[in-house]
Amino acid sequence: MNTKLYVGNLSFDTTENDLQDLFAQHGPVSEVNLITDRMSGRSRGFAFVTMGTPEGAQAAITALAGKEIQGRALTVNEARPREEHGPAGGGGGGRRNGGGGGGGGGGGGRRQFSRR
């Protein structure tokens, strides 16, 4: 059974290949997913590494949590399941004469900025 690990506090220079090589020392690696910023393509400083066995995952956590790599102490632990988010919703509008509005909340999508 595969075990997904969260790897945080990564240097922005770390690559997926660096993580593959690092974690492969502790067991079979099924997948490496370095999270990057959509706009710039630059690393966001964390990744998910899926280990092929629970024993490999535990060995990686034990060996690498707190270990300094490229000048940064890594955070390594078992990834939490992704939370399901309901549909994106807006909030109620405000009323002019007393009373409150609803919760705001927007959904996904990108923010758009105008260039001047």
C-alpha atoms as a PDB file:
ATOM      1  CA  MET A   1       0.000   0.000   0.000  1.00  0.00           C
ATOM      2  CA  ASN A   2       1.275   3.457  -0.903  1.00  0.00           C
ATOM      3  CA  THR A   3       1.763   6.099   1.765  1.00  0.00           C
ATOM      4  CA  LYS A   4       1.751   9.782   0.850  1.00  0.00           C
ATOM      5  CA  LEU A   5       4.127  12.042   2.758  1.00  0.00           C
ATOM      6  CA  TYR A   6       4.082  15.819   3.119  1.00  0.00           C
ATOM      7  CA  VAL A   7       7.529  17.387   2.762  1.00  0.00           C
ATOM      8  CA  GLY A   8       7.774  21.013   3.839  1.00  0.00           C
ATOM      9  CA  ASN A   9      10.307  23.789   4.326  1.00  0.00           C
ATOM     10  CA  LEU A  10      12.024  22.960   1.059  1.00  0.00           C
ATOM     11  CA  SER A  11      14.513  25.254  -0.579  1.00  0.00           C
ATOM     12  CA  PHE A  12      13.046  26.912  -3.656  1.00  0.00           C
ATOM     13  CA  ASP A  13      15.927  25.335  -5.609  1.00  0.00           C
ATOM     14  CA  THR A  14      14.898  21.755  -4.761  1.00  0.00           C
ATOM     15  CA  THR A  15      13.748  19.695  -7.755  1.00  0.00           C
ATOM     16  CA  GLU A  16      11.544  16.613  -8.042  1.00  0.00           C
ATOM     17  CA  ASN A  17      14.664  14.633  -8.973  1.00  0.00           C
ATOM     18  CA  ASP A  18      16.383  15.786  -5.758  1.00  0.00           C
ATOM     19  CA  LEU A  19      13.422  14.507  -3.744  1.00  0.00           C
ATOM     20  CA  GLN A  20      13.257  11.247  -5.709  1.00  0.00           C
ATOM     21  CA  ASP A  21      16.928  10.556  -4.971  1.00  0.00           C
ATOM     22  CA  LEU A  22      16.632  11.562  -1.307  1.00  0.00           C
ATOM     23  CA  PHE A  23      13.554   9.471  -0.512  1.00  0.00           C
ATOM     24  CA  ALA A  24      14.620   6.460  -2.615  1.00  0.00           C
ATOM     25  CA  GLN A  25      17.374   5.851  -0.054  1.00  0.00           C
ATOM     26  CA  HIS A  26      14.640   4.774   2.388  1.00  0.00           C
ATOM     27  CA  GLY A  27      12.322   2.729   0.186  1.00  0.00           C
ATOM     28  CA  PRO A  28      10.578   2.599  -3.176  1.00  0.00           C
ATOM     29  CA  VAL A  29       9.162   5.942  -4.347  1.00  0.00           C
ATOM     30  CA  SER A  30       5.948   5.785  -6.398  1.00  0.00           C
ATOM     31  CA  GLU A  31       5.477   9.488  -7.101  1.00  0.00           C
ATOM     32  CA  VAL A  32       6.959  12.905  -6.369  1.00  0.00           C
ATOM     33  CA  ASN A  33       4.812  16.012  -6.726  1.00  0.00           C
ATOM     34  CA  LEU A  34       6.630  19.309  -6.125  1.00  0.00           C
ATOM     35  CA  ILE A  35       4.038  22.042  -5.696  1.00  0.00           C
ATOM     36  CA  THR A  36       4.683  25.111  -7.836  1.00  0.00           C
ATOM     37  CA  ASP A  37       3.104  28.523  -8.176  1.00  0.00           C
ATOM     38  CA  ARG A  38       0.764  28.675 -11.177  1.00  0.00           C
ATOM     39  CA  MET A  39       1.804  32.125 -12.257  1.00  0.00           C
ATOM     40  CA  SER A  40       5.580  32.012 -11.847  1.00  0.00           C
ATOM     41  CA  GLY A  41       6.205  28.265 -12.054  1.00  0.00           C
ATOM     42  CA  ARG A  42       8.483  28.594  -9.023  1.00  0.00           C
ATOM     43  CA  SER A  43       8.431  26.065  -6.184  1.00  0.00           C
ATOM     44  CA  ARG A  44       6.143  26.914  -3.275  1.00  0.00           C
ATOM     45  CA  GLY A  45       8.488  25.188  -0.818  1.00  0.00           C
ATOM     46  CA  PHE A  46       6.606  21.952  -0.267  1.00  0.00           C
ATOM     47  CA  ALA A  47       5.934  18.651  -1.978  1.00  0.00           C
ATOM     48  CA  PHE A  48       4.184  15.315  -1.651  1.00  0.00           C
ATOM     49  CA  VAL A  49       6.167  12.107  -1.966  1.00  0.00           C
ATOM     50  CA  THR A  50       4.320   8.810  -2.270  1.00  0.00           C
ATOM     51  CA  MET A  51       6.278   5.891  -0.885  1.00  0.00           C
ATOM     52  CA  GLY A  52       5.572   2.378  -2.180  1.00  0.00           C
ATOM     53  CA  THR A  53       5.484   0.753   1.258  1.00  0.00           C
ATOM     54  CA  PRO A  54       4.455   1.845   4.760  1.00  0.00           C
ATOM     55  CA  GLU A  55       7.866   0.692   6.033  1.00  0.00           C
ATOM     56  CA  GLY A  56       9.639   2.925   3.513  1.00  0.00           C
ATOM     57  CA  ALA A  57       7.428   5.842   4.488  1.00  0.00           C
ATOM     58  CA  GLN A  58       8.189   5.366   8.182  1.00  0.00           C
ATOM     59  CA  ALA A  59      11.915   5.019   7.488  1.00  0.00           C
ATOM     60  CA  ALA A  60      11.855   8.263   5.458  1.00  0.00           C
ATOM     61  CA  ILE A  61       9.979  10.131   8.197  1.00  0.00           C
ATOM     62  CA  THR A  62      12.395   8.911  10.864  1.00  0.00           C
ATOM     63  CA  ALA A  63      15.507   9.695   8.819  1.00  0.00           C
ATOM     64  CA  LEU A  64      14.514  12.964   7.159  1.00  0.00           C
ATOM     65  CA  ALA A  65      12.258  14.901   9.566  1.00  0.00           C
ATOM     66  CA  GLY A  66      14.357  17.808  10.805  1.00  0.00           C
ATOM     67  CA  LYS A  67      17.308  16.924   8.552  1.00  0.00           C
ATOM     68  CA  GLU A  68      18.960  19.943   6.982  1.00  0.00           C
ATOM     69  CA  ILE A  69      18.880  19.874   3.179  1.00  0.00           C
ATOM     70  CA  GLN A  70      20.128  22.860   1.159  1.00  0.00           C
ATOM     71  CA  GLY A  71      20.265  24.925   4.346  1.00  0.00           C
ATOM     72  CA  ARG A  72      16.681  24.167   5.486  1.00  0.00           C
ATOM     73  CA  ALA A  73      15.410  21.732   8.137  1.00  0.00           C
ATOM     74  CA  LEU A  74      12.815  19.528   6.435  1.00  0.00           C
ATOM     75  CA  THR A  75       9.353  18.831   7.757  1.00  0.00           C
ATOM     76  CA  VAL A  76       8.339  15.279   6.845  1.00  0.00           C
ATOM     77  CA  ASN A  77       5.154  13.582   7.997  1.00  0.00           C
ATOM     78  CA  GLU A  78       2.260  11.541   6.714  1.00  0.00           C
ATOM     79  CA  ALA A  79       0.025  13.699   4.530  1.00  0.00           C
ATOM     80  CA  ARG A  80      -3.491  14.377   5.773  1.00  0.00           C
ATOM     81  CA  PRO A  81      -6.331  13.466   3.438  1.00  0.00           C
ATOM     82  CA  ARG A  82      -7.396  16.319   1.221  1.00  0.00           C
ATOM     83  CA  GLU A  83     -10.480  18.071   2.521  1.00  0.00           C
ATOM     84  CA  GLU A  84     -13.491  18.155   0.262  1.00  0.00           C
ATOM     85  CA  HIS A  85     -14.743  21.648  -0.403  1.00  0.00           C
ATOM     86  CA  GLY A  86     -18.335  22.288  -1.273  1.00  0.00           C
ATOM     87  CA  PRO A  87     -19.333  24.193  -4.350  1.00  0.00           C
ATOM     88  CA  ALA A  88     -18.018  27.708  -4.582  1.00  0.00           C
ATOM     89  CA  GLY A  89     -20.649  30.035  -3.330  1.00  0.00           C
ATOM     90  CA  GLY A  90     -21.139  33.686  -2.976  1.00  0.00           C
ATOM     91  CA  GLY A  91     -22.522  35.380   0.021  1.00  0.00           C
ATOM     92  CA  GLY A  92     -25.679  37.311   0.452  1.00  0.00           C
ATOM     93  CA  GLY A  93     -25.617  40.943  -0.443  1.00  0.00           C
ATOM     94  CA  GLY A  94     -25.861  43.608   2.164  1.00  0.00           C
ATOM     95  CA  ARG A  95     -29.017  45.562   2.828  1.00  0.00           C
ATOM     96  CA  ARG A  96     -28.887  49.288   2.932  1.00  0.00           C
ATOM     97  CA  ASN A  97     -31.138  49.923   5.889  1.00  0.00           C
ATOM     98  CA  GLY A  98     -29.926  47.874   8.786  1.00  0.00           C
ATOM     99  CA  GLY A  99     -29.356  44.212   8.841  1.00  0.00           C
ATOM    100  CA  GLY A 100     -26.298  42.466   7.757  1.00  0.00           C
ATOM    101  CA  GLY A 101     -25.064  40.760   4.747  1.00  0.00           C
ATOM    102  CA  GLY A 102     -24.177  37.183   4.407  1.00  0.00           C
ATOM    103  CA  GLY A 103     -20.826  35.600   4.395  1.00  0.00           C
ATOM    104  CA  GLY A 104     -18.620  36.455   1.548  1.00  0.00           C
ATOM    105  CA  GLY A 105     -16.694  33.775   0.018  1.00  0.00           C
ATOM    106  CA  GLY A 106     -15.718  33.310  -3.389  1.00  0.00           C
ATOM    107  CA  GLY A 107     -14.753  30.362  -5.208  1.00  0.00           C
ATOM    108  CA  GLY A 108     -11.811  29.284  -7.174  1.00  0.00           C
ATOM    109  CA  GLY A 109     -10.628  31.154 -10.125  1.00  0.00           C
ATOM    110  CA  ARG A 110      -7.793  33.511 -10.561  1.00  0.00           C
ATOM    111  CA  ARG A 111      -7.674  37.056  -9.461  1.00  0.00           C
ATOM    112  CA  GLN A 112      -7.397  39.421 -12.308  1.00  0.00           C
ATOM    113  CA  PHE A 113      -5.335  42.544 -12.102  1.00  0.00           C
ATOM    114  CA  SER A 114      -5.342  45.380 -14.540  1.00  0.00           C
ATOM    115  CA  ARG A 115      -2.076  46.626 -15.914  1.00  0.00           C
ATOM    116  CA  ARG A 116      -1.461  50.308 -15.995  1.00  0.00           C
END
